[in-house]
Amino acid sequence: MSERTVDLIRTDLQSAKNEAKKNILLPVREVSDLLALVDSLQQQTEEYGMTIERQGKEMIRLQGLVNKQLQEVGLFREQMAEKDRTISQIKESKRLLLLVHDGEFARSSEYVQENSKLRKALETATDALNVITNGEWSETIDDEFLEVWTTRRINPSGIADEALFAIGQELEALGRE
């Protein structure tokens, strides 16, 4: 073989060795990169796990707060319902008091009117009795134009004095009311 051939074989052999080293080292590098990737993923997984655990605890804490708020809302609703019932009761009491007041007012108005009529009747009777007391009676006529006394056989002065006394007492009693 010639030297040149030998050199070519050596060069090919050297090239083959280098190629073989590359082929052997390439999988080792890839495996090394894969192991580094696995370590990185494991670390990220642990961090995510801790984050998830913290978030889970936070969610449980927040759910407790939500439950507490829901209980307070329930209590507030009960209080509002009680307030509404109380307002309704107060309105009904007010309505009944106004009805009673209106009835009492109507009755007191009737009493005032009746009192006024009685005063007028007593004043008319007083005037008639004063006429009788003064001896000016031959006949006395009431509001309906009916004769009251038409005879002289009675003692009109005594009757008139007693009637005036009774009327005075009635007027005093009516004045106090």
PDB file of C-alpha atoms in Angstrom:
ATOM      1  CA  MET A   1       0.000   0.000   0.000  1.00  0.00           C
ATOM      2  CA  SER A   2       1.212   3.213  -0.670  1.00  0.00           C
ATOM      3  CA  GLU A   3       1.858   5.865   1.825  1.00  0.00           C
ATOM      4  CA  ARG A   4      -0.765   7.940   0.486  1.00  0.00           C
ATOM      5  CA  THR A   5      -3.261   5.190   0.911  1.00  0.00           C
ATOM      6  CA  VAL A   6      -2.099   4.643   4.440  1.00  0.00           C
ATOM      7  CA  ASP A   7      -2.479   8.336   5.141  1.00  0.00           C
ATOM      8  CA  LEU A   8      -5.934   8.245   3.707  1.00  0.00           C
ATOM      9  CA  ILE A   9      -6.799   5.239   5.831  1.00  0.00           C
ATOM     10  CA  ARG A  10      -5.336   6.956   8.912  1.00  0.00           C
ATOM     11  CA  THR A  11      -7.308  10.063   8.181  1.00  0.00           C
ATOM     12  CA  ASP A  12     -10.433   8.010   7.663  1.00  0.00           C
ATOM     13  CA  LEU A  13      -9.720   6.093  10.827  1.00  0.00           C
ATOM     14  CA  GLN A  14      -9.153   9.303  12.780  1.00  0.00           C
ATOM     15  CA  SER A  15     -12.309  10.736  11.321  1.00  0.00           C
ATOM     16  CA  ALA A  16     -14.186   7.606  12.232  1.00  0.00           C
ATOM     17  CA  LYS A  17     -12.839   7.812  15.812  1.00  0.00           C
ATOM     18  CA  ASN A  18     -13.837  11.440  16.141  1.00  0.00           C
ATOM     19  CA  GLU A  19     -17.223  10.628  14.700  1.00  0.00           C
ATOM     20  CA  ALA A  20     -17.578   7.762  17.142  1.00  0.00           C
ATOM     21  CA  LYS A  21     -16.614   9.998  20.081  1.00  0.00           C
ATOM     22  CA  LYS A  22     -19.194  12.516  18.948  1.00  0.00           C
ATOM     23  CA  ASN A  23     -21.849   9.839  18.659  1.00  0.00           C
ATOM     24  CA  ILE A  24     -20.994   8.533  22.112  1.00  0.00           C
ATOM     25  CA  LEU A  25     -20.807  11.991  23.745  1.00  0.00           C
ATOM     26  CA  LEU A  26     -23.967  13.247  22.078  1.00  0.00           C
ATOM     27  CA  PRO A  27     -26.289  10.832  23.918  1.00  0.00           C
ATOM     28  CA  VAL A  28     -24.441  11.569  27.171  1.00  0.00           C
ATOM     29  CA  ARG A  29     -25.027  15.284  26.698  1.00  0.00           C
ATOM     30  CA  GLU A  30     -28.660  14.688  25.807  1.00  0.00           C
ATOM     31  CA  VAL A  31     -29.097  12.501  28.869  1.00  0.00           C
ATOM     32  CA  SER A  32     -27.412  15.173  30.987  1.00  0.00           C
ATOM     33  CA  ASP A  33     -29.735  17.814  29.541  1.00  0.00           C
ATOM     34  CA  LEU A  34     -32.726  15.556  30.198  1.00  0.00           C
ATOM     35  CA  LEU A  35     -31.639  15.024  33.816  1.00  0.00           C
ATOM     36  CA  ALA A  36     -31.265  18.786  34.290  1.00  0.00           C
ATOM     37  CA  LEU A  37     -34.718  19.254  32.784  1.00  0.00           C
ATOM     38  CA  VAL A  38     -36.181  16.622  35.154  1.00  0.00           C
ATOM     39  CA  ASP A  39     -34.551  18.359  38.167  1.00  0.00           C
ATOM     40  CA  SER A  40     -35.949  21.701  37.030  1.00  0.00           C
ATOM     41  CA  LEU A  41     -39.412  20.216  36.561  1.00  0.00           C
ATOM     42  CA  GLN A  42     -39.270  18.556  40.001  1.00  0.00           C
ATOM     43  CA  GLN A  43     -38.323  21.887  41.594  1.00  0.00           C
ATOM     44  CA  GLN A  44     -41.128  23.690  39.745  1.00  0.00           C
ATOM     45  CA  THR A  45     -43.566  20.931  40.753  1.00  0.00           C
ATOM     46  CA  GLU A  46     -42.603  21.358  44.427  1.00  0.00           C
ATOM     47  CA  GLU A  47     -43.022  25.138  44.165  1.00  0.00           C
ATOM     48  CA  TYR A  48     -46.420  24.722  42.475  1.00  0.00           C
ATOM     49  CA  GLY A  49     -47.400  22.196  45.143  1.00  0.00           C
ATOM     50  CA  MET A  50     -46.530  24.682  47.899  1.00  0.00           C
ATOM     51  CA  THR A  51     -48.380  27.431  46.054  1.00  0.00           C
ATOM     52  CA  ILE A  52     -51.416  25.196  45.628  1.00  0.00           C
ATOM     53  CA  GLU A  53     -51.272  24.274  49.316  1.00  0.00           C
ATOM     54  CA  ARG A  54     -51.079  27.966  50.322  1.00  0.00           C
ATOM     55  CA  GLN A  55     -53.922  28.809  47.954  1.00  0.00           C
ATOM     56  CA  GLY A  56     -55.974  25.912  49.334  1.00  0.00           C
ATOM     57  CA  LYS A  57     -55.480  27.183  52.894  1.00  0.00           C
ATOM     58  CA  GLU A  58     -56.374  30.699  51.746  1.00  0.00           C
ATOM     59  CA  MET A  59     -59.520  29.379  50.031  1.00  0.00           C
ATOM     60  CA  ILE A  60     -60.536  27.574  53.230  1.00  0.00           C
ATOM     61  CA  ARG A  61     -59.972  30.783  55.226  1.00  0.00           C
ATOM     62  CA  LEU A  62     -61.968  32.808  52.687  1.00  0.00           C
ATOM     63  CA  GLN A  63     -64.783  30.217  52.687  1.00  0.00           C
ATOM     64  CA  GLY A  64     -64.942  30.601  56.477  1.00  0.00           C
ATOM     65  CA  LEU A  65     -65.268  34.375  56.048  1.00  0.00           C
ATOM     66  CA  VAL A  66     -67.972  33.910  53.403  1.00  0.00           C
ATOM     67  CA  ASN A  67     -69.896  31.564  55.730  1.00  0.00           C
ATOM     68  CA  LYS A  68     -69.610  34.097  58.554  1.00  0.00           C
ATOM     69  CA  GLN A  69     -70.859  36.872  56.248  1.00  0.00           C
ATOM     70  CA  LEU A  70     -73.777  34.691  55.129  1.00  0.00           C
ATOM     71  CA  GLN A  71     -74.744  34.121  58.775  1.00  0.00           C
ATOM     72  CA  GLU A  72     -74.613  37.872  59.407  1.00  0.00           C
ATOM     73  CA  VAL A  73     -76.756  38.489  56.315  1.00  0.00           C
ATOM     74  CA  GLY A  74     -79.268  35.966  57.679  1.00  0.00           C
ATOM     75  CA  LEU A  75     -79.327  37.766  61.024  1.00  0.00           C
ATOM     76  CA  PHE A  76     -79.741  41.119  59.294  1.00  0.00           C
ATOM     77  CA  ARG A  77     -82.643  39.742  57.270  1.00  0.00           C
ATOM     78  CA  GLU A  78     -84.301  38.469  60.445  1.00  0.00           C
ATOM     79  CA  GLN A  79     -83.774  41.864  62.089  1.00  0.00           C
ATOM     80  CA  MET A  80     -85.227  43.631  59.056  1.00  0.00           C
ATOM     81  CA  ALA A  81     -88.255  41.335  59.097  1.00  0.00           C
ATOM     82  CA  GLU A  82     -88.732  42.048  62.824  1.00  0.00           C
ATOM     83  CA  LYS A  83     -88.394  45.783  62.125  1.00  0.00           C
ATOM     84  CA  ASP A  84     -91.015  45.533  59.380  1.00  0.00           C
ATOM     85  CA  ARG A  85     -93.368  43.639  61.714  1.00  0.00           C
ATOM     86  CA  THR A  86     -92.859  46.281  64.421  1.00  0.00           C
ATOM     87  CA  ILE A  87     -93.539  49.094  61.942  1.00  0.00           C
ATOM     88  CA  SER A  88     -96.720  47.323  60.811  1.00  0.00           C
ATOM     89  CA  GLN A  89     -97.850  46.917  64.421  1.00  0.00           C
ATOM     90  CA  ILE A  90     -97.137  50.585  65.156  1.00  0.00           C
ATOM     91  CA  LYS A  91     -99.043  51.665  62.043  1.00  0.00           C
ATOM     92  CA  GLU A  92    -102.000  49.467  63.036  1.00  0.00           C
ATOM     93  CA  SER A  93    -101.913  50.880  66.592  1.00  0.00           C
ATOM     94  CA  LYS A  94    -101.826  54.400  65.179  1.00  0.00           C
ATOM     95  CA  ARG A  95    -104.753  53.618  62.886  1.00  0.00           C
ATOM     96  CA  LEU A  96    -106.772  52.239  65.823  1.00  0.00           C
ATOM     97  CA  LEU A  97    -105.880  55.234  67.995  1.00  0.00           C
ATOM     98  CA  LEU A  98    -107.017  57.583  65.244  1.00  0.00           C
ATOM     99  CA  LEU A  99    -110.290  55.674  64.953  1.00  0.00           C
ATOM    100  CA  VAL A 100    -110.824  55.896  68.710  1.00  0.00           C
ATOM    101  CA  HIS A 101    -109.852  59.566  68.679  1.00  0.00           C
ATOM    102  CA  ASP A 102    -112.230  60.316  65.808  1.00  0.00           C
ATOM    103  CA  GLY A 103    -115.037  58.490  67.610  1.00  0.00           C
ATOM    104  CA  GLU A 104    -114.335  60.320  70.854  1.00  0.00           C
ATOM    105  CA  PHE A 105    -114.125  63.623  68.997  1.00  0.00           C
ATOM    106  CA  ALA A 106    -117.453  62.959  67.315  1.00  0.00           C
ATOM    107  CA  ARG A 107    -119.028  62.072  70.657  1.00  0.00           C
ATOM    108  CA  SER A 108    -117.547  65.125  72.366  1.00  0.00           C
ATOM    109  CA  SER A 109    -118.868  67.259  69.506  1.00  0.00           C
ATOM    110  CA  GLU A 110    -122.298  65.720  70.061  1.00  0.00           C
ATOM    111  CA  TYR A 111    -121.975  66.444  73.802  1.00  0.00           C
ATOM    112  CA  VAL A 112    -121.071  70.055  73.094  1.00  0.00           C
ATOM    113  CA  GLN A 113    -124.069  70.418  70.789  1.00  0.00           C
ATOM    114  CA  GLU A 114    -126.365  68.781  73.339  1.00  0.00           C
ATOM    115  CA  ASN A 115    -124.912  70.976  76.099  1.00  0.00           C
ATOM    116  CA  SER A 116    -125.573  74.056  73.954  1.00  0.00           C
ATOM    117  CA  LYS A 117    -129.187  72.963  73.356  1.00  0.00           C
ATOM    118  CA  LEU A 118    -129.699  72.340  77.078  1.00  0.00           C
ATOM    119  CA  ARG A 119    -128.240  75.725  77.975  1.00  0.00           C
ATOM    120  CA  LYS A 120    -130.581  77.406  75.505  1.00  0.00           C
ATOM    121  CA  ALA A 121    -133.564  75.484  76.905  1.00  0.00           C
ATOM    122  CA  LEU A 122    -132.577  76.404  80.467  1.00  0.00           C
ATOM    123  CA  GLU A 123    -132.194  80.035  79.509  1.00  0.00           C
ATOM    124  CA  THR A 124    -135.633  79.990  77.862  1.00  0.00           C
ATOM    125  CA  ALA A 125    -137.121  78.348  80.968  1.00  0.00           C
ATOM    126  CA  THR A 126    -135.352  80.909  83.182  1.00  0.00           C
ATOM    127  CA  ASP A 127    -136.792  83.755  81.152  1.00  0.00           C
ATOM    128  CA  ALA A 128    -140.269  82.210  81.366  1.00  0.00           C
ATOM    129  CA  LEU A 129    -139.928  81.692  85.120  1.00  0.00           C
ATOM    130  CA  ASN A 130    -138.748  85.267  85.614  1.00  0.00           C
ATOM    131  CA  VAL A 131    -141.850  86.452  83.760  1.00  0.00           C
ATOM    132  CA  ILE A 132    -143.994  84.282  86.056  1.00  0.00           C
ATOM    133  CA  THR A 133    -142.171  85.531  89.172  1.00  0.00           C
ATOM    134  CA  ASN A 134    -142.851  89.099  88.163  1.00  0.00           C
ATOM    135  CA  GLY A 135    -146.566  88.247  87.907  1.00  0.00           C
ATOM    136  CA  GLU A 136    -146.719  88.743  84.188  1.00  0.00           C
ATOM    137  CA  TRP A 137    -148.204  85.422  83.305  1.00  0.00           C
ATOM    138  CA  SER A 138    -151.507  84.734  81.994  1.00  0.00           C
ATOM    139  CA  GLU A 139    -150.298  82.003  79.832  1.00  0.00           C
ATOM    140  CA  THR A 140    -146.791  80.763  78.975  1.00  0.00           C
ATOM    141  CA  ILE A 141    -145.937  79.159  75.660  1.00  0.00           C
ATOM    142  CA  ASP A 142    -142.954  76.866  75.078  1.00  0.00           C
ATOM    143  CA  ASP A 143    -140.716  76.584  71.943  1.00  0.00           C
ATOM    144  CA  GLU A 144    -143.322  74.463  70.149  1.00  0.00           C
ATOM    145  CA  PHE A 145    -146.030  77.018  70.893  1.00  0.00           C
ATOM    146  CA  LEU A 146    -147.796  74.769  73.391  1.00  0.00           C
ATOM    147  CA  GLU A 147    -149.408  76.254  76.469  1.00  0.00           C
ATOM    148  CA  VAL A 148    -147.530  75.506  79.683  1.00  0.00           C
ATOM    149  CA  TRP A 149    -149.665  77.325  82.344  1.00  0.00           C
ATOM    150  CA  THR A 150    -153.123  78.537  81.675  1.00  0.00           C
ATOM    151  CA  THR A 151    -154.679  78.729  85.135  1.00  0.00           C
ATOM    152  CA  ARG A 152    -154.089  80.967  88.127  1.00  0.00           C
ATOM    153  CA  ARG A 153    -154.948  78.380  90.771  1.00  0.00           C
ATOM    154  CA  ILE A 154    -151.279  77.444  91.301  1.00  0.00           C
ATOM    155  CA  ASN A 155    -148.636  79.435  93.154  1.00  0.00           C
ATOM    156  CA  PRO A 156    -146.450  80.470  90.252  1.00  0.00           C
ATOM    157  CA  SER A 157    -143.978  82.497  92.309  1.00  0.00           C
ATOM    158  CA  GLY A 158    -142.999  79.522  94.519  1.00  0.00           C
ATOM    159  CA  ILE A 159    -142.711  77.234  91.546  1.00  0.00           C
ATOM    160  CA  ALA A 160    -140.701  79.834  89.671  1.00  0.00           C
ATOM    161  CA  ASP A 161    -138.292  80.354  92.585  1.00  0.00           C
ATOM    162  CA  GLU A 162    -137.703  76.602  92.961  1.00  0.00           C
ATOM    163  CA  ALA A 163    -137.253  76.211  89.219  1.00  0.00           C
ATOM    164  CA  LEU A 164    -134.814  79.130  89.066  1.00  0.00           C
ATOM    165  CA  PHE A 165    -132.779  77.598  91.884  1.00  0.00           C
ATOM    166  CA  ALA A 166    -132.689  74.203  90.101  1.00  0.00           C
ATOM    167  CA  ILE A 167    -131.774  75.863  86.813  1.00  0.00           C
ATOM    168  CA  GLY A 168    -128.947  77.784  88.511  1.00  0.00           C
ATOM    169  CA  GLN A 169    -127.516  74.524  89.841  1.00  0.00           C
ATOM    170  CA  GLU A 170    -127.740  72.920  86.368  1.00  0.00           C
ATOM    171  CA  LEU A 171    -126.058  75.900  84.745  1.00  0.00           C
ATOM    172  CA  GLU A 172    -123.234  75.732  87.297  1.00  0.00           C
ATOM    173  CA  ALA A 173    -122.814  72.007  86.630  1.00  0.00           C
ATOM    174  CA  LEU A 174    -122.811  72.546  82.884  1.00  0.00           C
ATOM    175  CA  GLY A 175    -120.306  75.410  83.260  1.00  0.00           C
ATOM    176  CA  ARG A 176    -117.836  73.090  85.030  1.00  0.00           C
ATOM    177  CA  GLU A 177    -117.817  70.557  82.212  1.00  0.00           C
TER     178      GLU A 177
END
